mmCIF file of C-alpha atoms and ligand atoms in Angstrom:
data_model
loop_
_atom_site.group_PDB
_atom_site.id
_atom_site.type_symbol
_atom_site.label_atom_id
_atom_site.label_comp_id
_atom_site.label_asym_id
_atom_site.label_seq_id
_atom_site.Cartn_x
_atom_site.Cartn_y
_atom_site.Cartn_z
ATOM 1 C CA MET R 21 34.315 -54.568 43.680
ATOM 2 C CA ASN R 22 31.161 -55.133 45.466
ATOM 3 C CA TYR R 23 31.630 -57.955 47.996
ATOM 4 C CA ASP R 24 28.117 -58.483 48.720
ATOM 5 C CA LEU R 25 27.140 -62.281 48.834
ATOM 6 C CA THR R 26 23.325 -61.778 49.088
ATOM 7 C CA GLU R 27 22.360 -63.013 45.494
ATOM 8 C CA ILE R 28 24.772 -65.890 45.664
ATOM 9 C CA LYS R 29 23.384 -66.927 49.100
ATOM 10 C CA THR R 30 19.634 -66.742 47.727
ATOM 11 C CA PHE R 31 20.719 -68.711 44.759
ATOM 12 C CA ALA R 32 22.453 -71.603 46.895
ATOM 13 C CA LYS R 33 19.279 -71.653 49.126
ATOM 14 C CA ASN R 34 16.832 -72.354 46.184
ATOM 15 C CA CYS R 35 18.893 -74.791 44.668
ATOM 16 C CA LEU R 36 19.746 -76.841 47.955
ATOM 17 C CA ASP R 37 16.323 -76.260 49.584
ATOM 18 C CA GLY R 38 14.746 -79.887 50.442
ATOM 19 C CA ASP R 39 18.034 -82.053 50.436
ATOM 20 C CA ILE R 40 18.105 -84.365 53.292
ATOM 21 C CA THR R 41 21.396 -85.769 52.488
ATOM 22 C CA GLY R 42 23.723 -83.249 54.030
ATOM 23 C CA HIS R 43 24.077 -81.157 50.945
ATOM 24 C CA ASP R 44 21.648 -78.552 52.390
ATOM 25 C CA TYR R 45 22.161 -74.677 52.698
ATOM 26 C CA PHE R 46 23.609 -75.115 56.214
ATOM 27 C CA HIS R 47 26.281 -77.143 54.607
ATOM 28 C CA VAL R 48 27.547 -74.873 52.115
ATOM 29 C CA ASP R 49 27.103 -72.081 54.715
ATOM 30 C CA ARG R 50 29.521 -74.040 57.131
ATOM 31 C CA VAL R 51 32.156 -74.814 54.130
ATOM 32 C CA ALA R 52 32.093 -71.020 53.411
ATOM 33 C CA GLN R 53 32.960 -70.269 56.981
ATOM 34 C CA ILE R 54 35.402 -73.161 57.551
ATOM 35 C CA ALA R 55 37.289 -72.373 54.251
ATOM 36 C CA ALA R 56 37.649 -68.670 55.037
ATOM 37 C CA ARG R 57 38.705 -69.494 58.422
ATOM 38 C CA LEU R 58 41.358 -71.899 57.247
ATOM 39 C CA TYR R 59 42.605 -69.362 54.770
ATOM 40 C CA SER R 60 42.845 -66.876 57.451
ATOM 41 C CA VAL R 61 44.764 -69.006 59.635
ATOM 42 C CA ASP R 62 47.473 -69.811 57.081
ATOM 43 C CA HIS R 63 47.510 -66.252 55.649
ATOM 44 C CA PRO R 64 47.040 -63.751 58.473
ATOM 45 C CA GLU R 65 47.256 -60.944 55.995
ATOM 46 C CA ARG R 66 43.913 -61.993 54.886
ATOM 47 C CA ASP R 67 43.474 -60.664 51.262
ATOM 48 C CA ALA R 68 39.715 -59.663 51.180
ATOM 49 C CA HIS R 69 39.242 -60.344 47.483
ATOM 50 C CA THR R 70 40.680 -63.995 47.952
ATOM 51 C CA VAL R 71 38.083 -64.450 50.804
ATOM 52 C CA PHE R 72 35.323 -63.251 48.509
ATOM 53 C CA ILE R 73 36.158 -65.981 45.950
ATOM 54 C CA ILE R 74 36.408 -68.477 48.504
ATOM 55 C CA GLN R 75 33.124 -67.519 49.925
ATOM 56 C CA ILE R 76 31.430 -67.396 46.452
ATOM 57 C CA ALA R 77 32.914 -70.956 45.308
ATOM 58 C CA SER R 78 31.908 -72.324 48.662
ATOM 59 C CA TYR R 79 28.293 -71.398 48.427
ATOM 60 C CA LEU R 80 27.985 -72.603 44.846
ATOM 61 C CA HIS R 81 30.075 -75.701 44.991
ATOM 62 C CA ASP R 82 27.147 -78.172 45.388
ATOM 63 C CA THR R 83 24.317 -76.302 43.231
ATOM 64 C CA ILE R 84 25.721 -78.016 40.096
ATOM 65 C CA ASP R 85 26.166 -81.481 41.648
ATOM 66 C CA GLU R 86 24.416 -84.212 39.459
ATOM 67 C CA LYS R 87 22.964 -85.601 42.902
ATOM 68 C CA ILE R 88 21.359 -82.109 43.434
ATOM 69 C CA THR R 89 19.977 -81.279 40.006
ATOM 70 C CA ASP R 90 19.019 -82.924 36.780
ATOM 71 C CA ASN R 91 20.027 -79.604 34.951
ATOM 72 C CA VAL R 92 23.596 -78.912 35.190
ATOM 73 C CA GLU R 93 23.680 -76.836 32.174
ATOM 74 C CA GLN R 94 20.783 -74.627 33.291
ATOM 75 C CA ARG R 95 22.433 -74.098 36.885
ATOM 76 C CA LEU R 96 25.720 -73.236 35.031
ATOM 77 C CA ALA R 97 23.994 -70.494 32.953
ATOM 78 C CA LYS R 98 22.649 -69.068 35.923
ATOM 79 C CA ILE R 99 25.828 -68.910 37.778
ATOM 80 C CA HIS R 100 27.366 -67.260 34.708
ATOM 81 C CA HIS R 101 24.504 -64.522 34.996
ATOM 82 C CA LEU R 102 25.202 -64.094 38.629
ATOM 83 C CA ALA R 103 28.928 -63.763 37.992
ATOM 84 C CA THR R 104 28.276 -61.003 35.484
ATOM 85 C CA ILE R 105 25.837 -59.205 37.849
ATOM 86 C CA GLN R 106 28.619 -59.096 40.464
ATOM 87 C CA ALA R 107 31.010 -57.818 37.837
ATOM 88 C CA LEU R 108 33.531 -60.507 38.413
ATOM 89 C CA SER R 109 36.666 -60.531 36.209
ATOM 90 C CA ASP R 110 37.068 -63.377 33.589
ATOM 91 C CA GLU R 111 40.040 -64.674 35.810
ATOM 92 C CA ASP R 112 37.787 -64.936 38.739
ATOM 93 C CA GLN R 113 34.945 -66.482 36.951
ATOM 94 C CA ASN R 114 37.425 -69.154 35.501
ATOM 95 C CA ASN R 115 38.780 -69.796 38.942
ATOM 96 C CA ILE R 116 35.136 -70.276 40.502
ATOM 97 C CA PHE R 117 33.973 -72.512 37.723
ATOM 98 C CA ASP R 118 37.285 -74.464 37.619
ATOM 99 C CA THR R 119 36.943 -75.068 41.418
ATOM 100 C CA ILE R 120 33.264 -75.925 41.486
ATOM 101 C CA GLN R 121 33.558 -78.197 38.536
ATOM 102 C CA ASN R 122 36.681 -80.145 39.568
ATOM 103 C CA MET R 123 36.784 -80.202 43.469
ATOM 104 C CA SER R 124 34.718 -83.250 44.277
ATOM 105 C CA PHE R 125 36.085 -86.423 45.521
ATOM 106 C CA SER R 126 34.623 -88.591 42.794
ATOM 107 C CA LYS R 127 36.114 -86.210 40.181
ATOM 108 C CA ASN R 128 39.759 -86.774 41.547
ATOM 109 C CA ILE R 129 39.628 -90.401 42.023
ATOM 110 C CA GLU R 130 41.119 -91.153 38.629
ATOM 111 C CA HIS R 131 43.139 -88.047 37.938
ATOM 112 C CA HIS R 132 44.305 -85.439 40.337
ATOM 113 C CA HIS R 133 43.168 -81.945 39.231
ATOM 114 C CA GLN R 134 45.398 -79.103 40.632
ATOM 115 C CA LEU R 135 42.913 -76.506 42.040
ATOM 116 C CA SER R 136 43.727 -72.823 42.652
ATOM 117 C CA LEU R 137 44.653 -71.635 46.090
ATOM 118 C CA GLU R 138 41.099 -70.561 46.712
ATOM 119 C CA GLY R 139 39.722 -73.797 45.233
ATOM 120 C CA GLN R 140 42.151 -75.772 47.681
ATOM 121 C CA TYR R 141 40.613 -74.056 50.743
ATOM 122 C CA VAL R 142 37.036 -74.441 49.419
ATOM 123 C CA GLN R 143 37.846 -78.265 48.854
ATOM 124 C CA ASP R 144 39.509 -78.637 52.289
ATOM 125 C CA ALA R 145 36.474 -77.144 53.930
ATOM 126 C CA ASP R 146 34.031 -79.628 52.027
ATOM 127 C CA ARG R 147 36.177 -82.597 53.072
ATOM 128 C CA ILE R 148 36.348 -81.535 56.677
ATOM 129 C CA GLU R 149 32.322 -81.604 56.449
ATOM 130 C CA ALA R 150 32.576 -85.190 55.539
ATOM 131 C CA LEU R 151 34.606 -85.764 58.696
ATOM 132 C CA GLY R 152 33.844 -85.550 62.474
ATOM 133 C CA ALA R 153 30.328 -85.846 64.241
ATOM 134 C CA ILE R 154 28.892 -83.881 61.209
ATOM 135 C CA GLY R 155 30.505 -86.290 58.623
ATOM 136 C CA ILE R 156 29.123 -89.185 60.496
ATOM 137 C CA ALA R 157 25.728 -88.104 60.537
ATOM 138 C CA ARG R 158 26.027 -87.032 56.707
ATOM 139 C CA ALA R 159 27.256 -90.458 55.781
ATOM 140 C CA PHE R 160 24.431 -92.394 57.346
ATOM 141 C CA ALA R 161 21.896 -89.965 55.974
ATOM 142 C CA TYR R 162 23.395 -90.365 52.447
ATOM 143 C CA GLY R 163 23.577 -94.420 53.134
ATOM 144 C CA GLY R 164 19.686 -94.285 54.234
ATOM 145 C CA LYS R 165 18.556 -92.201 51.094
ATOM 146 C CA HIS R 166 20.442 -94.462 48.724
ATOM 147 C CA ASP R 167 19.181 -97.847 50.376
ATOM 148 C CA ASN R 168 22.471 -98.850 51.660
ATOM 149 C CA PRO R 169 22.846 -101.092 54.781
ATOM 150 C CA ILE R 170 24.462 -99.675 57.724
ATOM 151 C CA TYR R 171 26.892 -102.589 57.936
ATOM 152 C CA ASP R 172 27.389 -106.231 56.592
ATOM 153 C CA PRO R 173 30.347 -107.971 57.608
ATOM 154 C CA ARG R 174 30.059 -110.232 54.549
ATOM 155 C CA ILE R 175 30.505 -107.132 52.100
ATOM 156 C CA PRO R 176 34.160 -106.620 51.657
ATOM 157 C CA VAL R 177 35.920 -103.070 51.784
ATOM 158 C CA THR R 178 37.275 -102.601 48.230
ATOM 159 C CA LYS R 179 39.684 -99.762 46.850
ATOM 160 C CA LEU R 180 37.660 -97.322 44.849
ATOM 161 C CA THR R 181 39.063 -97.034 41.015
ATOM 162 C CA SER R 182 36.796 -94.882 39.168
ATOM 163 C CA HIS R 183 34.169 -92.157 39.222
ATOM 164 C CA ASP R 184 31.440 -94.453 38.013
ATOM 165 C CA GLN R 185 32.281 -97.140 40.699
ATOM 166 C CA TYR R 186 32.231 -94.569 43.323
ATOM 167 C CA ARG R 187 28.572 -93.496 42.271
ATOM 168 C CA THR R 188 27.058 -96.992 41.584
ATOM 169 C CA LYS R 189 28.857 -99.269 43.900
ATOM 170 C CA GLN R 190 26.620 -101.193 46.548
ATOM 171 C CA GLU R 191 28.194 -100.745 49.602
ATOM 172 C CA THR R 192 27.563 -100.430 53.345
ATOM 173 C CA THR R 193 27.906 -96.887 55.149
ATOM 174 C CA ILE R 194 30.632 -98.438 57.551
ATOM 175 C CA ASN R 195 32.597 -99.584 54.411
ATOM 176 C CA HIS R 196 32.225 -95.847 53.144
ATOM 177 C CA PHE R 197 34.313 -94.783 55.949
ATOM 178 C CA TYR R 198 37.390 -97.119 54.878
ATOM 179 C CA GLU R 199 36.982 -96.393 51.094
ATOM 180 C CA LYS R 200 36.997 -92.792 51.504
ATOM 181 C CA LEU R 201 36.602 -90.999 54.666
ATOM 182 C CA PHE R 202 39.691 -92.212 56.486
ATOM 183 C CA THR R 203 41.711 -91.427 53.291
ATOM 184 C CA LEU R 204 40.859 -87.585 53.381
ATOM 185 C CA GLU R 205 43.189 -86.614 56.077
ATOM 186 C CA ASP R 206 46.112 -87.554 53.606
ATOM 187 C CA LEU R 207 44.435 -85.682 50.698
ATOM 188 C CA MET R 208 44.133 -82.215 52.540
ATOM 189 C CA ASN R 209 45.692 -79.522 50.374
ATOM 190 C CA THR R 210 46.481 -76.784 53.196
ATOM 191 C CA PRO R 211 48.241 -76.815 56.543
ATOM 192 C CA SER R 212 45.250 -75.489 58.764
ATOM 193 C CA GLY R 213 42.973 -78.106 56.674
ATOM 194 C CA LYS R 214 45.237 -80.853 57.499
ATOM 195 C CA ALA R 215 45.298 -80.159 61.268
ATOM 196 C CA MET R 216 41.359 -79.838 61.457
ATOM 197 C CA ALA R 217 41.003 -82.969 59.350
ATOM 198 C CA HIS R 218 43.229 -84.971 61.802
ATOM 199 C CA LYS R 219 41.117 -84.014 64.843
ATOM 200 C CA ARG R 220 37.928 -84.657 63.034
ATOM 201 C CA THR R 221 39.162 -88.200 61.561
ATOM 202 C CA GLN R 222 39.940 -89.025 65.174
ATOM 203 C CA VAL R 223 36.354 -88.488 66.232
ATOM 204 C CA MET R 224 35.399 -90.703 63.373
ATOM 205 C CA ARG R 225 37.931 -93.491 63.967
ATOM 206 C CA ASN R 226 36.745 -93.494 67.632
ATOM 207 C CA PHE R 227 32.988 -93.964 66.503
ATOM 208 C CA VAL R 228 33.860 -96.827 64.143
ATOM 209 C CA ASP R 229 36.002 -98.702 66.619
ATOM 210 C CA GLU R 230 33.048 -98.325 69.182
ATOM 211 C CA PHE R 231 30.416 -99.560 66.517
ATOM 212 C CA LEU R 232 32.588 -102.402 65.710
ATOM 213 C CA ALA R 233 32.964 -103.291 69.456
ATOM 214 C CA GLU R 234 29.207 -103.333 70.061
ATOM 215 C CA TRP R 235 28.558 -105.141 66.757
ATOM 216 C CA ASN R 236 30.889 -107.876 67.972
ATOM 217 C CA LEU R 237 29.586 -107.805 71.595
ATOM 218 C CA GLU R 238 32.986 -106.901 72.707
ATOM 219 C CA ASP R 239 32.168 -103.705 74.719
HETATM 220 P P1 ADP W 30 31.999 -85.042 46.561
HETATM 221 O O1 ADP W 30 30.944 -84.173 46.698
HETATM 222 O O2 ADP W 30 33.211 -84.620 47.070
HETATM 223 O O3 ADP W 30 32.074 -86.006 45.462
HETATM 224 P P2 ADP W 30 29.861 -86.924 47.721
HETATM 225 O O4 ADP W 30 29.020 -85.864 47.300
HETATM 226 O O5 ADP W 30 30.106 -88.070 47.366
HETATM 227 O O6 ADP W 30 31.399 -85.927 47.910
HETATM 228 O O7 ADP W 30 29.965 -86.880 49.372
HETATM 229 C C1 ADP W 30 29.149 -85.812 50.014
HETATM 230 C C2 ADP W 30 28.813 -86.571 51.400
HETATM 231 O O8 ADP W 30 28.034 -87.622 51.157
HETATM 232 C C3 ADP W 30 29.915 -86.787 52.472
HETATM 233 O O9 ADP W 30 29.642 -86.743 53.711
HETATM 234 C C4 ADP W 30 29.915 -88.410 52.089
HETATM 235 O O10 ADP W 30 30.676 -89.149 53.140
HETATM 236 C C5 ADP W 30 28.587 -88.915 51.850
HETATM 237 N N1 ADP W 30 28.479 -89.997 51.134
HETATM 238 C C6 ADP W 30 28.958 -90.074 49.682
HETATM 239 N N2 ADP W 30 28.960 -91.418 49.196
HETATM 240 C C7 ADP W 30 28.434 -92.050 50.284
HETATM 241 C C8 ADP W 30 28.297 -93.607 50.497
HETATM 242 N N3 ADP W 30 28.204 -94.420 49.626
HETATM 243 N N4 ADP W 30 27.860 -93.825 51.855
HETATM 244 C C9 ADP W 30 27.866 -93.038 52.767
HETATM 245 N N5 ADP W 30 27.746 -91.768 52.673
HETATM 246 C C10 ADP W 30 28.165 -91.266 51.211
HETATM 247 NI NI1 NI W 31 29.827 -80.138 49.670
#
């Protein structure tokens, strides 16, 4: 088996080039590194093949997102082609496709999809990227691009109930912290992912506390 990621990385770079909402190549590169690190902490024996599958799924995970492309089918076909070049087994290919097609937060609002071990590390790393200082920056970049206000105390925080509602609902970016970001810590799959998410959630809670104190002139 050839563990070369060059073709996969080049494909991801081409797909994500120009994104300004935090789904750029730097994001997937960090997801690959975080996911491999979390897996290595929990599994010190560190199976090289498992790490390779984790890395491939990490680099590919946002390339087929409907936010990033209008042509998901074409992207899937290209990934099939890459997987063939890479000589991945059917089992590995199924694992990678199942992961990248089912790991998103929005896909799991209505039904929980059970991911493979590799998928669980990629999903945890992607969630960690929505937390902490980077998560704060990404949330406001996303909110700005989608014309959402930073905050409006008249718009209530509500519970998310469906994929469509998540994608279409008018909300403030501060509400997004309560509706999604503060819930992620409890959704983590892996022990090392949970620990890292806890630390980064704390950073975000401190930020929102400070934001609201300043908003209400209480600081
Ligand atoms: P997933 O790919 O898991 O479905 P998203 O693509 O919805 O997750 O989220 C990716 C990034 O965009 C995250 O950092 C997330 O916090 C941010 N984001 C998504 N929706 C919003 C929103 N309504 N307001 C602010 N940030 C958002
Ligand atoms: Ni992502």
